[in-house]
Each structure stands twice: as structure tokens, then as C-alpha cells.
Coordinates of C-alpha atoms in Angstrom, one line a residue:
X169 CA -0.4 -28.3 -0.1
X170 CA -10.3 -30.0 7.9
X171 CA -9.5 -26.5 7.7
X172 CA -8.2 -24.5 10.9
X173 CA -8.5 -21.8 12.5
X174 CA -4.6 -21.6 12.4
X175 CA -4.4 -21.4 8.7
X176 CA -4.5 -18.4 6.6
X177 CA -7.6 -18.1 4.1
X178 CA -7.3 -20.3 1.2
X179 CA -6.8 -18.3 -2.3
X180 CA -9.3 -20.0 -4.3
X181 CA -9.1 -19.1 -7.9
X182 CA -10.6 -20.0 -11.4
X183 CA -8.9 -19.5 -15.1
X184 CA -10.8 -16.1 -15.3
X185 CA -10.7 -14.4 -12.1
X186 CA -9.0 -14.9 -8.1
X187 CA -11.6 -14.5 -5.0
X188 CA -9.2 -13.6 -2.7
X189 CA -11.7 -13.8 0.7
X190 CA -12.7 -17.0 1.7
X191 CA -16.3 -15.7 2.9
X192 CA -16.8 -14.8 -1.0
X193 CA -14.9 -18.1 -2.8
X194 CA -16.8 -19.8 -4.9
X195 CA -13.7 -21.8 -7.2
X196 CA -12.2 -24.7 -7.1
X197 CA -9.3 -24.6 -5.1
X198 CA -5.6 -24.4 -6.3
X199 CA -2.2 -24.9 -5.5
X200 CA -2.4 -22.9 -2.7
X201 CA -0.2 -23.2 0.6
X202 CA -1.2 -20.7 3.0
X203 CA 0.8 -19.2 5.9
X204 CA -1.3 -20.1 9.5
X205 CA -1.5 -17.5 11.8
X206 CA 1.1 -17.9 14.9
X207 CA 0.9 -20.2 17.6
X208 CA 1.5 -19.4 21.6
X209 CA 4.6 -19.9 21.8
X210 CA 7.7 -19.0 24.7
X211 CA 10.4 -18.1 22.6
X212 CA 12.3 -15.1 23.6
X213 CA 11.8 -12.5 20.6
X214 CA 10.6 -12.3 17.5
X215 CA 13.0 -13.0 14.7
X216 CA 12.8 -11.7 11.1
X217 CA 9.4 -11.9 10.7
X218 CA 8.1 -9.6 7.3
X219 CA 7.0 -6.6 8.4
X220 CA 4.3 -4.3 6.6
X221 CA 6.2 -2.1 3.8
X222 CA 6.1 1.8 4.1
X223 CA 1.9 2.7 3.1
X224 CA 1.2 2.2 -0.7
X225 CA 2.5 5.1 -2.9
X226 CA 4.9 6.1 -0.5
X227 CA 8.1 3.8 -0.8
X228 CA 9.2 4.5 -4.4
X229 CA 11.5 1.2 -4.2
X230 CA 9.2 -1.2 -3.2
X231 CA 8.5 -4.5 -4.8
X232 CA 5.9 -4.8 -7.3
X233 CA 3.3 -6.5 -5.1
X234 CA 4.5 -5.5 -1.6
X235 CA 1.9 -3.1 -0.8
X236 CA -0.5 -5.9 -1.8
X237 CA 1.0 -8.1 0.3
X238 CA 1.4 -5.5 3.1
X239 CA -2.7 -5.4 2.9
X240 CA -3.4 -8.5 2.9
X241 CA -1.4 -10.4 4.8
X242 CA -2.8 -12.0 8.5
X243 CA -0.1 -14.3 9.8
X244 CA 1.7 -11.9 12.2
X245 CA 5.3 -12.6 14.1
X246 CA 7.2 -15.6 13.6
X247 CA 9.5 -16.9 16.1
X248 CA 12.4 -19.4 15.3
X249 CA 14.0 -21.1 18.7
X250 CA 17.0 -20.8 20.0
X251 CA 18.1 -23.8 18.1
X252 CA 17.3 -22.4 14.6
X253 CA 18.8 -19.3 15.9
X254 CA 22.3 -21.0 16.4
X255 CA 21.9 -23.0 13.8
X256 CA 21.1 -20.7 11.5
X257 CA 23.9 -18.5 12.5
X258 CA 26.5 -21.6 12.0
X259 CA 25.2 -22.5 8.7
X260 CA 25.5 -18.6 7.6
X261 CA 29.2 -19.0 8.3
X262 CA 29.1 -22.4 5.5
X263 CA 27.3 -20.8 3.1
X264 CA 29.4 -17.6 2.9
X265 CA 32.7 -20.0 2.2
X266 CA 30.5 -21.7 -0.3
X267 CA 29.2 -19.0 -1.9
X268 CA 33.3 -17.1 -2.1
X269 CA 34.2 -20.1 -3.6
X270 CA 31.9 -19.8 -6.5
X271 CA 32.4 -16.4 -7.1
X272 CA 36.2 -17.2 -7.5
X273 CA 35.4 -20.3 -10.1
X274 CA 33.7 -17.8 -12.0
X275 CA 36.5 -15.3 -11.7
X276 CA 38.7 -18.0 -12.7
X277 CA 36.4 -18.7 -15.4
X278 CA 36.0 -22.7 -14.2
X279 CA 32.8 -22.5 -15.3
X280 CA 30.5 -25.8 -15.5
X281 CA 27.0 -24.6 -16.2
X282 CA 24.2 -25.6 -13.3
X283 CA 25.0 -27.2 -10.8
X284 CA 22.2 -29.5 -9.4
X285 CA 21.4 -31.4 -6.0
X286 CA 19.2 -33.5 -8.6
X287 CA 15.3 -33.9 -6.6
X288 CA 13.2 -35.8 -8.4
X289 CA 10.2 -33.5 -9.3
X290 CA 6.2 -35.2 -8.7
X291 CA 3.5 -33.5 -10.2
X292 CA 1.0 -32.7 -6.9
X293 CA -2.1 -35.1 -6.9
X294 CA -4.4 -32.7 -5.6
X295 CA -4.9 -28.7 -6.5
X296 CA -3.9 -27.9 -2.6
X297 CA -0.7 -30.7 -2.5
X298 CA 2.5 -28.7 -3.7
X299 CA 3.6 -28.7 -0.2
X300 CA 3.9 -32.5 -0.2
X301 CA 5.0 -33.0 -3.5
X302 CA 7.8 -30.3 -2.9
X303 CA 8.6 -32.2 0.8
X304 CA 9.0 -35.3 -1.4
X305 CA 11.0 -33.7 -4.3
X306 CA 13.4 -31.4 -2.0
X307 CA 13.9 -35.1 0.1
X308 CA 14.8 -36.8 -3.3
X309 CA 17.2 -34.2 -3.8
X310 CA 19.3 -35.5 -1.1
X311 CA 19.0 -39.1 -1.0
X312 CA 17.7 -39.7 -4.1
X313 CA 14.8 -41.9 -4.1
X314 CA 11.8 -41.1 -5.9
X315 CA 8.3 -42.0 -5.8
X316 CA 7.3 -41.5 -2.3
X317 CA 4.1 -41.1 -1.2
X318 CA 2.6 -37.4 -1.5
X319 CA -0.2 -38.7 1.2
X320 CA 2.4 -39.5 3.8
X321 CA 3.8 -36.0 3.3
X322 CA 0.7 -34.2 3.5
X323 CA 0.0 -36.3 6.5
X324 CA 3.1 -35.4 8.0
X325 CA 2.6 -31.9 6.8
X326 CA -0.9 -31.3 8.3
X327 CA -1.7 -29.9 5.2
X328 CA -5.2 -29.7 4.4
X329 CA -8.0 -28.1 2.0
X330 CA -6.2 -24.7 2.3
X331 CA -2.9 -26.0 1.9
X332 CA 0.6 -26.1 3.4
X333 CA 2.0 -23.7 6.4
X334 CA 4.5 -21.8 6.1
X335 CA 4.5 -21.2 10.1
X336 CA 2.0 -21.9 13.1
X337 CA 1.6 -25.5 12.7
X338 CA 3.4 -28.2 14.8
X339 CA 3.5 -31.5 13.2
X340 CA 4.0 -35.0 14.5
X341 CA 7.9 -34.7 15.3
X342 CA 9.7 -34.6 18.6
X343 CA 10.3 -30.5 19.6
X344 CA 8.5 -28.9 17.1
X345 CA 9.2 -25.2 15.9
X346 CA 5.9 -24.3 14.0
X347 CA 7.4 -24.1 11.0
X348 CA 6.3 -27.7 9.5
X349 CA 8.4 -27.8 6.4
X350 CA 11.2 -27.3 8.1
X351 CA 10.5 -29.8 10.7
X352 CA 9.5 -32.5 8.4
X353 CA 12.4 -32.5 6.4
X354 CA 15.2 -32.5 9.4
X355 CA 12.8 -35.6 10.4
X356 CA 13.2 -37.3 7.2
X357 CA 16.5 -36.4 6.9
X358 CA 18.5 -36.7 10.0
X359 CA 21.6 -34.4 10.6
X360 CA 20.3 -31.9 7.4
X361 CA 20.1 -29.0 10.0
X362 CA 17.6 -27.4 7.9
X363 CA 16.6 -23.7 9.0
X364 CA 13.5 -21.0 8.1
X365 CA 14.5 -18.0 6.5
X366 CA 11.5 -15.5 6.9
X367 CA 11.6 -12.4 3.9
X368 CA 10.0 -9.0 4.2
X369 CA 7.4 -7.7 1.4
X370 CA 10.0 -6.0 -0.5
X371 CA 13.5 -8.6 0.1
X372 CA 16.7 -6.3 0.2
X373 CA 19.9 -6.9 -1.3
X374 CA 21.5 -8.5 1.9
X375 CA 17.9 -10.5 1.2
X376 CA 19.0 -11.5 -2.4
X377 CA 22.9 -11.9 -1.5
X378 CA 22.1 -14.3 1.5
X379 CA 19.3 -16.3 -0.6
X380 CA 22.5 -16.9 -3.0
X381 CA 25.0 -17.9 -0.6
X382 CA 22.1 -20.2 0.5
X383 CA 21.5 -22.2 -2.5
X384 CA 25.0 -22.3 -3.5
X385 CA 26.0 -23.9 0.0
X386 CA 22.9 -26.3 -0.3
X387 CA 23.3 -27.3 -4.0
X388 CA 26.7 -27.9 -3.3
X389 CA 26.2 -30.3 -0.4
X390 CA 24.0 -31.8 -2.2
X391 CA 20.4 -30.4 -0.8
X392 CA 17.1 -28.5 -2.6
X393 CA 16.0 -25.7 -0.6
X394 CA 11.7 -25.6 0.0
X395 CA 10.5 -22.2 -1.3
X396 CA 7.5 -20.6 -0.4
X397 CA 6.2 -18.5 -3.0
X398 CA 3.7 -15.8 -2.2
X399 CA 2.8 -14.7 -6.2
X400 CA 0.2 -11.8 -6.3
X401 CA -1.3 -9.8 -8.8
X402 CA 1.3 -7.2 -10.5
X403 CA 4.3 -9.0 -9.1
X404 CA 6.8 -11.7 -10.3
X405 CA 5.5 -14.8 -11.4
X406 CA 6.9 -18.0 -11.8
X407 CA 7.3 -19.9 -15.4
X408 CA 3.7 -20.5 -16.6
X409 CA 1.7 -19.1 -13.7
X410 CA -1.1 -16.6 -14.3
X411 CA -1.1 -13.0 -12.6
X412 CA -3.2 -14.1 -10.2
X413 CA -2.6 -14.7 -6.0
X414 CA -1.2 -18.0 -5.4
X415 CA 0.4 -19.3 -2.3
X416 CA 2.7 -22.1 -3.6
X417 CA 5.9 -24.6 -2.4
X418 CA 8.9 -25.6 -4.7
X419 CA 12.5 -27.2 -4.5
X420 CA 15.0 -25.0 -5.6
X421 CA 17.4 -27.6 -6.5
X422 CA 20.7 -26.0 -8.7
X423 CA 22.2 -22.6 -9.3
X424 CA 24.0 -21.4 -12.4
X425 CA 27.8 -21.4 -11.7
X426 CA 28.3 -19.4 -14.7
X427 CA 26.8 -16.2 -13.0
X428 CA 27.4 -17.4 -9.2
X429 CA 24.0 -17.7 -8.6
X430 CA 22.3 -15.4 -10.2
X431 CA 20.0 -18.0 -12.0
X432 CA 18.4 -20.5 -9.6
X433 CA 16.7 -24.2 -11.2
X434 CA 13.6 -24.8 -9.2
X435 CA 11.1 -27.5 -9.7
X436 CA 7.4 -26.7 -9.7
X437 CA 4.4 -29.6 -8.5
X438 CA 2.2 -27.7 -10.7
X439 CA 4.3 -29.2 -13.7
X440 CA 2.8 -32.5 -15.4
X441 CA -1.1 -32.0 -13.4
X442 CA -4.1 -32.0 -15.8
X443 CA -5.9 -29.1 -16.3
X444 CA -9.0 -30.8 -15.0
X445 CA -7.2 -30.6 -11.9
X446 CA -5.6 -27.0 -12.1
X447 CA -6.8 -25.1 -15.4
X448 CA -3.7 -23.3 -16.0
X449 CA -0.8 -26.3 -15.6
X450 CA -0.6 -26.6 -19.2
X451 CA 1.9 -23.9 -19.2
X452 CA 3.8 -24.8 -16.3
X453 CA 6.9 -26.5 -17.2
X454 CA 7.8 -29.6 -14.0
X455 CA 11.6 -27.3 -14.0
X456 CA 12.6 -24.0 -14.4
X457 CA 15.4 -21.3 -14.7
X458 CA 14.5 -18.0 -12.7
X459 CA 16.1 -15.1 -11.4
X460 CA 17.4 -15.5 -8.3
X461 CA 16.6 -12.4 -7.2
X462 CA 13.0 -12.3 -8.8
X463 CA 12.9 -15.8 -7.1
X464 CA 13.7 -13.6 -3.2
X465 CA 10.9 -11.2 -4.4
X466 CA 8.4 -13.6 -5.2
X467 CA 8.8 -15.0 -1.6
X468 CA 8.8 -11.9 0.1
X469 CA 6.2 -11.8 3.0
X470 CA 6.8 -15.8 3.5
X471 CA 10.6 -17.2 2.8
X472 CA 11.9 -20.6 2.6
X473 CA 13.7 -23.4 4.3
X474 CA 17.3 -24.1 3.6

């Protein structure tokens, strides 16, 4: 986004059809960014890591896709330190404030359309790079300089052939937490305090309603949020991807204030790469409008970094 044992499979896919075992691939690969299974680790407890959905057919409110996801999935408990723990409970606080204050413009009706931290979106150089061209975008977002190198991200990122971790990896930075977006973009930007936020299979409305608060509080001090999209067959897609499994990384950059977040802007790596290099990015716009809450679903089983 030389293979691992720490990473999940890759999803290797062609136009007509998705192989989703690696012992049966045969495709070229795509924009994949597989989850690696857990690390050792001495953290106390397990956090909010997904856990399996009630057995297929039985949960009648279920996400389309979760008991896919339920099947398939291999990465097993995620841990956050004590560190994300606290600050993840600070920044909680934040982004509750922020997100009051946007339903009362819109109660007010001091509207202003979206609202946007403004990353600067690269279309991925390789079919298995979204990770480092969404480290690179959701960075521009911040500070605003565009252009950097997708090569020093992936390096960064560790990310290899089957793409970019969600969890399980530590990269090169000092006290790593296994999550290596997270940690490479408090490295690159210092003081950012950025945090995981793990999603079950099927999100639930506390899900949905933090996922708001948390890009209104980001947009509005001026960050992206890295999502990490876990698209299967039968489920939510995003704009221009086929109904096929893809593991995939994006900024979410903006939020609608007209509807307090209930429309997200995200900006996809898949936008602007030739379709020698992925055969369906013809349709997939470099920016989009979604949902937010089809945005939680479609991460459900992985999450993002805020």
C-alpha cells in the first residue's frame, strides 16, 4: 500500500473475477492494504478490537458484508497502549465540543457547505501503494505541501507486495504501537496526537456518531483522517470501485456542515492511475462525497486513524 508472515493474505484481483486465497492467486495485484496479524505485545488488555458478528443468517441487522468479513478475517486482537488509551480518551472530549458546535451552526442555519482540511490527493504509483499515497495526502492536509515522495512513505510504512497494515507492524519510529499509520503520521507530524479507532464487522450507531464527531474535530483543526477500507463483495463500495474484496487506505479530508457530518469528502489513490496499472481506475474519481455512515460500514472489521 518481501511479504511477511505478519501480514494478512493479499486480495489479488482481475476486472473479471477476485481470488480471495493467496495459495490460489493468480492476478495482478491491486490496491490492496491488508491488516497483519498481531504482534507479541505486553499491553494490558485488548481494546476494541472487531469481533466476529452473531453466525450468518442469524443477526437480522447486520451489515451487508459482515458475515463475510466475520469468515474471513485472520488478524485477531488489537491492542492500543496506554498512551493511545489516554490519548484517545482526551481527544474524545475535543471532538464531542467540536462536533456540538456544528450541530448548533446547522441549527442556526450558518451553513457554509464542506468544510475541508485541504490534502493534496497523489494518485498511488504502484497497484499495492494507497497506503503511501494516503500517508502523503492525509500529511498534505495539515501542512500543506504536496508532492512528497510515495517511496519514502512506503518505506516508512513497511508496506510491501501485499500492502499496507492496518495493525501488527512496528515501523522505524521511536516507541512503536503496531499500528504503522498511526505512527508514521505523529512522526511526520509532531504534536498531531493522532490515535487508531478499531470498528466491529457491523459499526453501531455510537460507531457512526463517534466517526462524525471525529472528522468534524479533525477537519476543523485542520487534519484528514487515514481510513482503512475493508470493501467486500455485497457491501458498500466506494465511488467507482467494483463489488469485489479490496483492502484500501484514504484521507478523509472535509465533512458537510450543511448536514453536520453526515456527508464525509474523502480522497482516493486509486483516482488519476492508468488502467494498465489497476483495470478498474477509470471510474474512480481522485475525490469523493460519501455517506458517512456508509463510510463506518465500509471500515468495519479494520477502522481508521484520527
Amino acid at each position: 500500500m518481501p511479504a511477511t508472515p505478519a501480514l494478512l493474505r493479499a486480495a489479488v484481483l482481475t476486472a473479471a473475477a477476485l481470488l480471495t486465497t493467496a495459495a490460489t492467486a493468480t492476478a495482478s495485484a491491486v490496491p490492496v492494504s491488508p491488516a497483519a496479524s498481531p504482534r507479541s505485545v505486553s499491553a494490558p488488555e485488548p481494546d476494541t478490537a472487531p469481533e466476529p458478528d452473531t453466525a450468518p443468517g442469524t443477526a437480522p441487522d447486520a451489515a451487508p458484508g459482515a458475515a463475510y468479513k466475520a469468515a474471513h478475517d485472520t488478524l485477531g486482537p488489537q491492542r492500543l497502549t496506554p498512551a493511545q488509551r489516554e490519548q484517545a480518551a482526551a481527544k474524545q472530549v475535543k471532538a464531542e465540543a467540536s462536533y456540538a458546535k456544528a450541530l448548533g451552526l446547522r441549527t442556526a442555519g450558518l451553513l457554509a457547505g464542506y468544510r475541508l482540511s485541504g490534502g493534496i490527493q497523489q494518485p498511488q504509483q504502484t497497484s499495492y501503494w494507497c497506503g503511501p499515497a494516503m500517508l502523503v495526502a492525509a500529511q498534505s492536509a495539515h501542512d500543506e505541501v504536496g508532492g512528497r515522495s510515495q517511496q519514502d512513505a512506503a518505506t516508512l510504512l513497511k508496506t510491501n507486495t501485499s500492502g499496507t497494515a492496518w495493525y501488527g507492524i512496528d515501523i522505524n519510529v521511536p516507541s512503536p504501537t503496531g499500528y504503522p499509520v498511526a505512527d508514521a503520521l505523529n512522526s511526520r507530524l509532531p504534536g498531531a496526537g493522532y490515535v487508531p479507532n478499531a470498528l466491529p464487522y457491523t459499526p453501531t450507531a455510537a460507531d457512526k456518531t463517534a466517526f462524525k464527531q471525529h472528522i468534524t474535530h479533525d477537519t476543523d483543526n485542520d487534519y484528514a483522517i487515514a481510513g482503512n477500507a475493508w470493501e467486500v463483495p455485497g457491501g458498500p463500495h466506494l465511488a467507482g470501485h467494483p463489488n469485489i474484496e479490496i483492502f484500501h487506505w484514504v484521507a478523509v479530508d472535509g465533512y458537510n456542515t450543511d448536514t453536520a457530518a453526515a456527508e464525509v469528502d474523502y480522497l482516493d489513490p486509486v483516482g488519476g492511475v492508468s488502467t494498465s496499472v489497476i483495470s478498474w481506475a477509470g471510474s474512480v474519481p481522485k475525490s469523493a462525497h460519501i455517506s458517512s455512515d456508509t463510510l463506518t460500514t465500509i471500515m468495519g472489521g479494520r477502522g481508521y486513524v484520527w
